[in-house]
Short mmCIF file of C-alpha atoms and ligand atoms in Angstrom, two decimals:
data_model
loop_
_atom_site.label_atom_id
_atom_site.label_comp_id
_atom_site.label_asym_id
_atom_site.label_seq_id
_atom_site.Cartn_x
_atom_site.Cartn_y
_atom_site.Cartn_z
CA UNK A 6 15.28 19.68 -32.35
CA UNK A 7 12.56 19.58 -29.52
CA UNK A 8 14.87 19.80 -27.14
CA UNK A 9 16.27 23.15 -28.29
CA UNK A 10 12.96 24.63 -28.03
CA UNK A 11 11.39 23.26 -24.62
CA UNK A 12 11.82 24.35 -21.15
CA UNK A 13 12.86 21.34 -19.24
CA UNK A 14 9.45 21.60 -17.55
CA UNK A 15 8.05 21.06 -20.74
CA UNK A 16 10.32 18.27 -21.48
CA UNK A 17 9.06 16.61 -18.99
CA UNK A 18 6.12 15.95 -20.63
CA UNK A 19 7.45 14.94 -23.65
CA UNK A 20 7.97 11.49 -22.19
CA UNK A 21 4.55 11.73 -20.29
CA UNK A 22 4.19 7.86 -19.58
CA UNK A 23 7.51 6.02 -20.22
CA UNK A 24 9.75 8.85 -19.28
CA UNK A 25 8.29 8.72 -16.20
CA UNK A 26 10.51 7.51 -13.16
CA UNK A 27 7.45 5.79 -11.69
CA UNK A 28 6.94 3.83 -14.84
CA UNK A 29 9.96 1.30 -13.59
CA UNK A 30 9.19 -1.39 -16.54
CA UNK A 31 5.55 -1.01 -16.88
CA UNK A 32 3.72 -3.67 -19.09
CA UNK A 33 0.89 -2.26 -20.26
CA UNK A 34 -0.96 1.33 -18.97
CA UNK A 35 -4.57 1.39 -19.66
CA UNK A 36 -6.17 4.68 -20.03
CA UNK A 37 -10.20 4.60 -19.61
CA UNK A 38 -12.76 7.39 -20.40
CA UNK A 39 -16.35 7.50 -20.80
CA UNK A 40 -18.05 10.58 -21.05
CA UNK A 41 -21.48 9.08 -20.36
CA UNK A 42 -20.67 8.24 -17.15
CA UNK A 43 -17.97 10.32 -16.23
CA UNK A 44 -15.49 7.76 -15.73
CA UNK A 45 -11.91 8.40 -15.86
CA UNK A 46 -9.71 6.07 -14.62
CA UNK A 47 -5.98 4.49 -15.20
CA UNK A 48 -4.79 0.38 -14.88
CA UNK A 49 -1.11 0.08 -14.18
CA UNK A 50 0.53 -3.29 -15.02
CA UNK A 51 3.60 -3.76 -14.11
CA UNK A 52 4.38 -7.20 -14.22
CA UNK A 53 2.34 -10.40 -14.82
CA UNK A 54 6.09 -12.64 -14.38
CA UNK A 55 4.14 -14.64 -11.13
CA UNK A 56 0.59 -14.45 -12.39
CA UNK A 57 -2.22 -12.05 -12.78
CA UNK A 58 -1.82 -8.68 -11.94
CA UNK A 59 -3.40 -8.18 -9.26
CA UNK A 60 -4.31 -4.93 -7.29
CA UNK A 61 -7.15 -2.59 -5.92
CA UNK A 62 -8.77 0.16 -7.32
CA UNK A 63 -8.70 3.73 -5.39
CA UNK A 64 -10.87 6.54 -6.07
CA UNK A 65 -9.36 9.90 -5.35
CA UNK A 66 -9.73 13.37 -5.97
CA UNK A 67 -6.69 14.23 -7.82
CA UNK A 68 -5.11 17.57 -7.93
CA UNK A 69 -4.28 16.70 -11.80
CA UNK A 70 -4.01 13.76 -14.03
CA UNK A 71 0.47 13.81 -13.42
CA UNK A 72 -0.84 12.89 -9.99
CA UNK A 73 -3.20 10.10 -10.51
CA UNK A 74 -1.02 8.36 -13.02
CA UNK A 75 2.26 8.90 -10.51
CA UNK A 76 -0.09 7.28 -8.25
CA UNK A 77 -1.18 4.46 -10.25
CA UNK A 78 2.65 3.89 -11.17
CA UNK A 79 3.82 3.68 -7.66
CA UNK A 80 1.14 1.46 -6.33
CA UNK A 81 1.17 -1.00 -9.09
CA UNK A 82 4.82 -1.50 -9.10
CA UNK A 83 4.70 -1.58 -5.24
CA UNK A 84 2.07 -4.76 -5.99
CA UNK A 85 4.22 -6.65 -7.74
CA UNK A 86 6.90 -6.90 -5.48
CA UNK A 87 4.38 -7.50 -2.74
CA UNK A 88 2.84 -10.06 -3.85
CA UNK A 89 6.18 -11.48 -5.07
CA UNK A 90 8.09 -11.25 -1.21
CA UNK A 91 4.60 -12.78 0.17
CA UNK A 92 5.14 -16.01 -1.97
CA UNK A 93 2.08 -15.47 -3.95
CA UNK A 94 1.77 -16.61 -7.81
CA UNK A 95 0.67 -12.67 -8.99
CA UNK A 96 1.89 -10.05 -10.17
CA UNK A 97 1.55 -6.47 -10.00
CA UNK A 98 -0.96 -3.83 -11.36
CA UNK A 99 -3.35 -1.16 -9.47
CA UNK A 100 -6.16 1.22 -10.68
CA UNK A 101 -6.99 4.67 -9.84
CA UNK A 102 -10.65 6.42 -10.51
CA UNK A 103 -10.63 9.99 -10.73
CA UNK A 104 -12.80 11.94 -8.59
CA UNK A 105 -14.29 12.16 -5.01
CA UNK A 106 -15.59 8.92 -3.90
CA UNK A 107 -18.04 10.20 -1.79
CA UNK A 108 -19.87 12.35 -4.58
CA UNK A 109 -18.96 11.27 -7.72
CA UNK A 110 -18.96 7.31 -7.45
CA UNK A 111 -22.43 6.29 -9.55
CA UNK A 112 -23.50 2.67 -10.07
CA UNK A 113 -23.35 3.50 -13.62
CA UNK A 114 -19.66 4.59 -13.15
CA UNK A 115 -18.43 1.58 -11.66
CA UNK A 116 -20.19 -0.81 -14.06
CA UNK A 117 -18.15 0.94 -16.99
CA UNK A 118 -14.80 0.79 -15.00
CA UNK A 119 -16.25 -2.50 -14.94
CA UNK A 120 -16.21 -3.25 -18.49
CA UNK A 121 -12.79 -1.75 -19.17
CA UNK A 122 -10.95 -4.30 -16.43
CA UNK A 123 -13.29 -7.27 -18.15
CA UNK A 124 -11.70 -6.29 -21.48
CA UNK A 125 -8.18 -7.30 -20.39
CA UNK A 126 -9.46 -10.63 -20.33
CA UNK A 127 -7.77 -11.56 -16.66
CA UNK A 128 -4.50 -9.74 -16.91
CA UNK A 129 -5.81 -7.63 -14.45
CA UNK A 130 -7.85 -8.63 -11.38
CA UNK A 131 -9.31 -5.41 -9.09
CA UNK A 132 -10.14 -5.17 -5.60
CA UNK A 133 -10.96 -2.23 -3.30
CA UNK A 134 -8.67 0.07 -1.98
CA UNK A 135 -8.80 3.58 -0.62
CA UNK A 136 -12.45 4.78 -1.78
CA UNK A 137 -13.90 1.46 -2.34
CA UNK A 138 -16.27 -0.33 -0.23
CA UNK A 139 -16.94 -4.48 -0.35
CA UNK A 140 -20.33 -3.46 -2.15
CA UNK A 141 -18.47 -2.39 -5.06
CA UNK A 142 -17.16 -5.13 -5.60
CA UNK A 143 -19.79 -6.69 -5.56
CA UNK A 144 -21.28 -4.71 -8.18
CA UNK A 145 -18.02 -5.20 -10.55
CA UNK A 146 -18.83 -8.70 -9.97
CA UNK A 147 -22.07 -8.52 -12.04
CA UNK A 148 -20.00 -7.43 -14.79
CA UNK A 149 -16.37 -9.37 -14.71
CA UNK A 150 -15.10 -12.11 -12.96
CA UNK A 151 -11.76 -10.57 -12.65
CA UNK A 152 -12.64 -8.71 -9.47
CA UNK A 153 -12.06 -9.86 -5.53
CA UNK A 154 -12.63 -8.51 -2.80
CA UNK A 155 -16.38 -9.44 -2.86
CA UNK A 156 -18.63 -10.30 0.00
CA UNK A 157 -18.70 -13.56 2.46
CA UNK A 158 -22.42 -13.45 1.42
CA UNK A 159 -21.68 -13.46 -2.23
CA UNK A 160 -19.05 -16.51 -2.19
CA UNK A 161 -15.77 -13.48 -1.60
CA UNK A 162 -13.24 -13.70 1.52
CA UNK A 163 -14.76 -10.18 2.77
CA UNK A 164 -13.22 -6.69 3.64
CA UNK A 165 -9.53 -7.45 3.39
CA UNK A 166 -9.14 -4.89 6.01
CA UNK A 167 -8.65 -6.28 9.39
CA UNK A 168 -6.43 -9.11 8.15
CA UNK A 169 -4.26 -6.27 6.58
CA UNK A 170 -4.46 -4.69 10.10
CA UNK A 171 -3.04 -8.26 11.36
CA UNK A 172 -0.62 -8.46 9.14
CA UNK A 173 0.79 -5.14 9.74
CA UNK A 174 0.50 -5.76 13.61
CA UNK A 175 2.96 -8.37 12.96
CA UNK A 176 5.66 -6.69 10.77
CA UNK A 177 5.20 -3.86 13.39
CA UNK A 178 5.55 -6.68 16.44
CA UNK A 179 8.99 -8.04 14.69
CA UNK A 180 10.66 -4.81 13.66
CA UNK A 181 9.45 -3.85 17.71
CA UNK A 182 11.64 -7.19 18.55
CA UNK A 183 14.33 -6.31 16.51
CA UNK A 184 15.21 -2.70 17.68
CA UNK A 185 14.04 -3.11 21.55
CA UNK A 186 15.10 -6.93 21.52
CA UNK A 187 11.62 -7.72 22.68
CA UNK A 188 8.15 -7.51 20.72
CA UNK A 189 6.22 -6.58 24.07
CA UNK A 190 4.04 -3.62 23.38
CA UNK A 191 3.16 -2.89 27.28
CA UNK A 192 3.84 0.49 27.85
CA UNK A 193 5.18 1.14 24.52
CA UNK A 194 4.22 5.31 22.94
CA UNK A 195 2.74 4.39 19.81
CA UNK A 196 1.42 6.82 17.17
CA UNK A 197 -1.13 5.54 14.44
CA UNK A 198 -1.68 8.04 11.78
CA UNK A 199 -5.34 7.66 10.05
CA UNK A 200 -8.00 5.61 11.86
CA UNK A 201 -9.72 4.26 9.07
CA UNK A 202 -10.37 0.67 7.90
CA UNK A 203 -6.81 -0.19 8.78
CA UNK A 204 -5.97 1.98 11.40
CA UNK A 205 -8.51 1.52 13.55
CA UNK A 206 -8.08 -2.20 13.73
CA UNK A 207 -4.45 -1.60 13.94
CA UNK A 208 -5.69 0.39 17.12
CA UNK A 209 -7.42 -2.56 18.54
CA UNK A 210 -4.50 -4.69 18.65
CA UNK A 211 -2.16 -2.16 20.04
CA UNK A 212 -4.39 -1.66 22.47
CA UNK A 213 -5.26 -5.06 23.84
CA UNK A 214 -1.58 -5.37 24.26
CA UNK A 215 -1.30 -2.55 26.32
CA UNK A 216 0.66 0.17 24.35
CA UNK A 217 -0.17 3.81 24.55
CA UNK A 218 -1.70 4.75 21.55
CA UNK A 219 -2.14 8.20 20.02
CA UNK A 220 -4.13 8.39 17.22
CA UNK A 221 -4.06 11.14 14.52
CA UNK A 222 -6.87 11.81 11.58
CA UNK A 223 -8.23 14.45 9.72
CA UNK A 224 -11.78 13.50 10.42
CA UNK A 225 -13.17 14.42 14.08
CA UNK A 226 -15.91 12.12 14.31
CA UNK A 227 -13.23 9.20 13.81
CA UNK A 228 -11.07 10.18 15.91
CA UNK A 229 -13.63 10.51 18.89
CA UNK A 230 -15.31 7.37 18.26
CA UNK A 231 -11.98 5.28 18.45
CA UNK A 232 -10.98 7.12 20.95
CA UNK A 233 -14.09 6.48 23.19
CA UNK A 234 -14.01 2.22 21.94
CA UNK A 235 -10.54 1.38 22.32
CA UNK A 236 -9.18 4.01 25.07
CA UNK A 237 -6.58 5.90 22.81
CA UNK A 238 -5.35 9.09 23.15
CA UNK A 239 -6.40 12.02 20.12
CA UNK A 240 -3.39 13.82 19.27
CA UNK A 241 -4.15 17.65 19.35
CA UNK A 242 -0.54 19.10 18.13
CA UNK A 243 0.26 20.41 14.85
CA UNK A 244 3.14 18.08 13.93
CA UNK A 245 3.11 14.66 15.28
CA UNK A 246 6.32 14.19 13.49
CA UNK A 247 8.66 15.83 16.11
CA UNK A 248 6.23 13.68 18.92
CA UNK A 249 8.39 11.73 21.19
CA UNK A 250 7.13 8.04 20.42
CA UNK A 251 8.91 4.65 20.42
CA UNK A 252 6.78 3.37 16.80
CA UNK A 253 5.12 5.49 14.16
CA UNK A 254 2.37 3.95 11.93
CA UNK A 255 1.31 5.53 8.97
CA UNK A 256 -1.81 4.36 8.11
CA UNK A 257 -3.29 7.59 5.63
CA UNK A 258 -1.58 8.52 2.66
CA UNK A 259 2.25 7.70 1.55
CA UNK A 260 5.37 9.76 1.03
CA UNK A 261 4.77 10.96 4.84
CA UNK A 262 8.52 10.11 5.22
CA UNK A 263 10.00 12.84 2.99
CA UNK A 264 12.88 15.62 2.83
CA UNK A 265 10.21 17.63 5.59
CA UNK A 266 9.50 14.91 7.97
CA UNK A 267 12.89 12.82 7.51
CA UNK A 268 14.49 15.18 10.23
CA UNK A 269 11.93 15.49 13.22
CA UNK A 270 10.98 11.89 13.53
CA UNK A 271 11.35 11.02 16.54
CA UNK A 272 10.77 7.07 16.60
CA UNK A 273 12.61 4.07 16.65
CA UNK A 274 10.51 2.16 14.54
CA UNK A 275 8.10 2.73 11.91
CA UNK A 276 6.04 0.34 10.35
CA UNK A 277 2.32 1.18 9.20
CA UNK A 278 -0.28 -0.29 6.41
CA UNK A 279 -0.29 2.94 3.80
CA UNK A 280 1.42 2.33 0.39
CA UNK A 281 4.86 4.10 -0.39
CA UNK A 282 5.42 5.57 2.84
CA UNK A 283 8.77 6.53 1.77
CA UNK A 284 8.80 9.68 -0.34
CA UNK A 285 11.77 8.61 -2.20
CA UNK A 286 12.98 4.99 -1.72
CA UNK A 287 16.87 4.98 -1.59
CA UNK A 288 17.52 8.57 -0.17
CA UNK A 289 14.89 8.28 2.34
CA UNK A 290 15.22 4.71 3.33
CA UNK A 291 19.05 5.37 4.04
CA UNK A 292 18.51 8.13 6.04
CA UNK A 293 16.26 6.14 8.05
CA UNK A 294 19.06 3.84 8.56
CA UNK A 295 21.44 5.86 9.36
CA UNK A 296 19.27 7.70 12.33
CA UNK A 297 18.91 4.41 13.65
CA UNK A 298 15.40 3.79 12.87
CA UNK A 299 14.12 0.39 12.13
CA UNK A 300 11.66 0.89 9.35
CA UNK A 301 9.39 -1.84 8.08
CA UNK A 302 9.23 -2.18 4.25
CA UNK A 303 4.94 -1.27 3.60
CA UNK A 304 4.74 -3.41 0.70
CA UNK A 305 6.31 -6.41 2.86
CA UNK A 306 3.67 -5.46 5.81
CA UNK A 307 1.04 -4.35 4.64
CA UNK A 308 0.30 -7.83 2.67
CA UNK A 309 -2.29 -9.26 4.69
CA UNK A 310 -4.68 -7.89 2.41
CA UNK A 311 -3.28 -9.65 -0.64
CA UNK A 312 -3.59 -12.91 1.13
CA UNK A 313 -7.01 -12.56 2.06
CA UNK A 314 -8.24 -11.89 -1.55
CA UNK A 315 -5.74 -14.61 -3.28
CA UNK A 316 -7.67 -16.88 -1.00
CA UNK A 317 -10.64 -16.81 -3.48
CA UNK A 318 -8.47 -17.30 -6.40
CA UNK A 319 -6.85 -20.04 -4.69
CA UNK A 320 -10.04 -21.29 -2.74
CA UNK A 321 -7.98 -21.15 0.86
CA UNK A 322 -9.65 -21.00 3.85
CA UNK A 323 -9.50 -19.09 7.12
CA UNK A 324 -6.60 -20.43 8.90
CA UNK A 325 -5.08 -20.82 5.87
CA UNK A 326 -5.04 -16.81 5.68
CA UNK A 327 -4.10 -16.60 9.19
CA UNK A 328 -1.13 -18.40 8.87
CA UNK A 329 -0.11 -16.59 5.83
CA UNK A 330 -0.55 -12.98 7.46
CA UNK A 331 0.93 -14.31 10.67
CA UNK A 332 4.07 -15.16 9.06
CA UNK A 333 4.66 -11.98 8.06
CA UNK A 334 6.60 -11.88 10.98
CA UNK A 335 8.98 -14.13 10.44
CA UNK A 336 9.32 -12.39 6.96
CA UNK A 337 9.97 -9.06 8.37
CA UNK A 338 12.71 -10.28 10.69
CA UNK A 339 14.27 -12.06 8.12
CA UNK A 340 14.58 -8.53 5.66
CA UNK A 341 15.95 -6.67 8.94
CA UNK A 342 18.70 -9.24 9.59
CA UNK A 343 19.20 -9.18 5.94
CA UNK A 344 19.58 -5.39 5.42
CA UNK A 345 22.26 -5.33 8.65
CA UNK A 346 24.43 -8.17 7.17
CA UNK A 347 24.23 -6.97 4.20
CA UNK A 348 24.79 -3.64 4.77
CA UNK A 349 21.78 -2.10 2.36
CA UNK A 350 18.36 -0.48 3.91
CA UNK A 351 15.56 -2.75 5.10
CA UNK A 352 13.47 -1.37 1.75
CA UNK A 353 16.27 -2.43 -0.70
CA UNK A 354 16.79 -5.46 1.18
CA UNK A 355 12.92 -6.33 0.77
CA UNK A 356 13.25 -5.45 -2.52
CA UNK A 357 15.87 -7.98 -3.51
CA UNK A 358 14.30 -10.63 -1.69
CA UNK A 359 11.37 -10.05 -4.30
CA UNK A 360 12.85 -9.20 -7.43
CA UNK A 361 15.06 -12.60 -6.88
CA UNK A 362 11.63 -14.38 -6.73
CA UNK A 363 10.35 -12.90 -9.98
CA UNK A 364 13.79 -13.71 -11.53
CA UNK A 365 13.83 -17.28 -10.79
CA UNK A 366 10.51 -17.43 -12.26
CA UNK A 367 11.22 -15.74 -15.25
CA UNK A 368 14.18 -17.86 -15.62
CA UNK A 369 11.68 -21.15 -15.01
CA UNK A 370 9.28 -19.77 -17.73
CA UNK A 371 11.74 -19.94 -20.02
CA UNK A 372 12.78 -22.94 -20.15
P1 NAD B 6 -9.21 4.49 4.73
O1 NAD B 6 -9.59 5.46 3.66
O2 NAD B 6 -10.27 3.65 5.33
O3 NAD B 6 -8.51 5.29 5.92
C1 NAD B 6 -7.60 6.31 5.75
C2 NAD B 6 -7.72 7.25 6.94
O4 NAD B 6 -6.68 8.22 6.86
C3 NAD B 6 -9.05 8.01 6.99
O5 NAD B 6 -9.62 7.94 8.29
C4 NAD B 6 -8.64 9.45 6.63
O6 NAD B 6 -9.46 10.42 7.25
C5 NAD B 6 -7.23 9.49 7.17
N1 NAD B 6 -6.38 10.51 6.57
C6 NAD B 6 -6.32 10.92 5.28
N2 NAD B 6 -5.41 11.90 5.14
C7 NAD B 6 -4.87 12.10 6.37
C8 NAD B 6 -3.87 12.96 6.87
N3 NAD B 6 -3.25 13.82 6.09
N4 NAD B 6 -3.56 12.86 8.19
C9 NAD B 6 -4.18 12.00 9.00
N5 NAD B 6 -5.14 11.16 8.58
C10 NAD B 6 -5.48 11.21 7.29
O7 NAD B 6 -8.03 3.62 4.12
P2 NAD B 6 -7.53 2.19 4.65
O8 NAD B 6 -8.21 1.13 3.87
O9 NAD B 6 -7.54 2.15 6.12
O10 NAD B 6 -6.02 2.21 4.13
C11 NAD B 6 -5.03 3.01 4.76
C12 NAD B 6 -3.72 2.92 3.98
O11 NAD B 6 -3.31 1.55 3.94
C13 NAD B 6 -3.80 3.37 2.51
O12 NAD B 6 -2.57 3.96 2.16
C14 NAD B 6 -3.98 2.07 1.75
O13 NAD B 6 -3.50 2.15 0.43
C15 NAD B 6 -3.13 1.14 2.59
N6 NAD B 6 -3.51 -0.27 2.46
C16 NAD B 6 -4.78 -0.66 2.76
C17 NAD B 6 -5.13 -2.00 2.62
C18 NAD B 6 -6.52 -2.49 2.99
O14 NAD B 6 -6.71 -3.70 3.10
N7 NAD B 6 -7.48 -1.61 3.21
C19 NAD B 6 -4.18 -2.93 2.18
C20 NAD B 6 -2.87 -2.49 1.91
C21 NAD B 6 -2.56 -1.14 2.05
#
């Protein structure tokens, strides 16, 4: 028997997709090569129950290929249920491009990445994410209509960016109201963790509303030039983490709240735009609640982008999009009130609210 002869490290590969804890209930994993080109890439779909799956497409050095197909588990699944809480008809699914945007992203590339999301005939529909710019998308366009995310100037609703900036502004404004019983920022020590497209908006906001802001990046040049435009403060420690600050925003990479961080945070709330901020959902989302920190579900926050690029599905305008993202507000207070009464963190509480959407609607399908 294999199993008598395998280390369990080895077993672990065994079962190298649907073994895998990420997989949660995958529908369909597409793996895409082309040596031509270079391209290697993987489409998670996790769940078409609402609609398309829909989900951007990051491009990122990976340390190996367990990594980039973790990656593409977690995100895709995350989709689903973000798109599902936000009360929009899709479903889940992500992609992830192996290799360094900055070097390695070719015309030629994309086109053929292009190709491989028109072959799935609309079950999947890209957009950018981490490594992507609007102009990509505008090139996939050329090739597939199952791409968003395009420019104004070529019919799209834009860079999704600054409305996901919004959106999480909100989420971060309501858990604010919920822990300090008032979603005033004056005065308030906030630290925002990567300036980029996000961030940096995210920055602007806080800002104008008069909160302290500390901003923390791994590029220099960022963090002087938002510095200098919006007045914030560059952190120059070597762990943020164990920073006294009233609100923590992670806006770089996920799984920043993990068995290494859990312990020094120091803030009472933490809501931020990156994806899967919590290195392992239950353990780390109850020890969050227990410390007494309010934490802000990302997929539930971080939607505004979603709503901007459903908008050219759907044909919605701008203050249609505005009222969308704004409500995440409402939303968020309505998953913190829910976790407290019923006694479960603010992630699984999120959770529910979304996977009780999708069940309905699987319920209504079959009828
Ligand atoms: P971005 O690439 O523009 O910015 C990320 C920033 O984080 C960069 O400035 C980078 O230098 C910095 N960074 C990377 N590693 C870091 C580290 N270890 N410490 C500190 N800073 C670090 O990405 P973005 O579009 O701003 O997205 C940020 C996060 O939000 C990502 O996790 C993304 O998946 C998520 N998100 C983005 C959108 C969107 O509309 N862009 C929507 C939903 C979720």
């Amino acid at each position: 028997m294999i199993s008598d002869v395998l280390n369990p490290q080895e077993l672990k590969k065994v079962d190298p997709v649907f073994g895998q804890l990420s997989f949660d209930n995958h529908e369909q994993v597409v793996f895409c090569n082309d040596k031509d080109t270079g391209l290697k890439a993987i489409i998670g779909i996790h769940n078409t129950t609402l609609g398309p799956a829909l989900g951007g497409t990051r491009m990122w050095n990976y340390n190996n290929e367990w990594e980039a197909l973790n990656d593409v588990l977690r995100l895709s699944r995350g989709m689903t249920f973000k798109s599902a809480i936000t009360g929009l008809n899709l479903g889940g699914g992500k992609a992830v491009i192996i290799g360094d945007a900055k070097t390695q992203k070719t015309p030629e590339l994309m086109t053929r990445f292009a190709e491989f999301v028109h072959s799935l005939g609309g079950k999947y529909i890209t957009a950018e994410d981490v490594g992507m710019e609007t102009a990509d998308m505008d090139l996939v366009r050329e090739t597939t209509p199952y791409v968003t995310g395009i420019s104004e100037a070529k019919g799209g609703a834009g860079n999704p960016s600054p409305i996901t900036a919004y959106g999480v502004f909100m989420g971060l404004k309501a858990a604010t109201k919920y822990q300090f019983g008032t979603d005033q920022l004056e005065g308030k020590k906030v630290f925002v963790q990567g300036i980029g497209h996000v961030g940096e908006t995210l920055v602007k906001h806080l800002t104008e509303e008069g909160a302290q802001v500390t901003i923390v990046d791994i590029n220099q040049d960022r963090l002087l030039e938002v510095a200098k435009t919006y007045g914030a403060t560059i952190y120059t420690g070597d762990n943020m983490y164990q920073e006294a600050m009233d609100i923590y925003a992670p806006c770089a990479l996920g799984a920043t709240i993990n068995d290494a961080t859990i312990n020094q945070i120091q803030a009472k709330v933490i809501a931020g735009a990156a994806n899967n901020q919590l290195a392992e959902e239950q353990k780390h989302g109850r020890i969050l609640r227990e410390k007494g920190i309010v934490y802000a579900p990302d997929f539930l926050i971080n939607a505004g982008g979603i709503i901007n690029v459903y908008a050219e599905l759907e044909g919605y305008g701008k203050d249609e999009i505005i009222r969308k993202t704004e409500n995440i507000y409402n939303t968020t207070l309505d998953i913190l009130n829910k976790a407290e009464n019923e006694d479960i963190t603010t992630h699984q509480a999120a959770l529910k609210m979304a996977q009780d959407r999708i069940e309905t609607r699987k319920k209504e399908n079959k009828k």
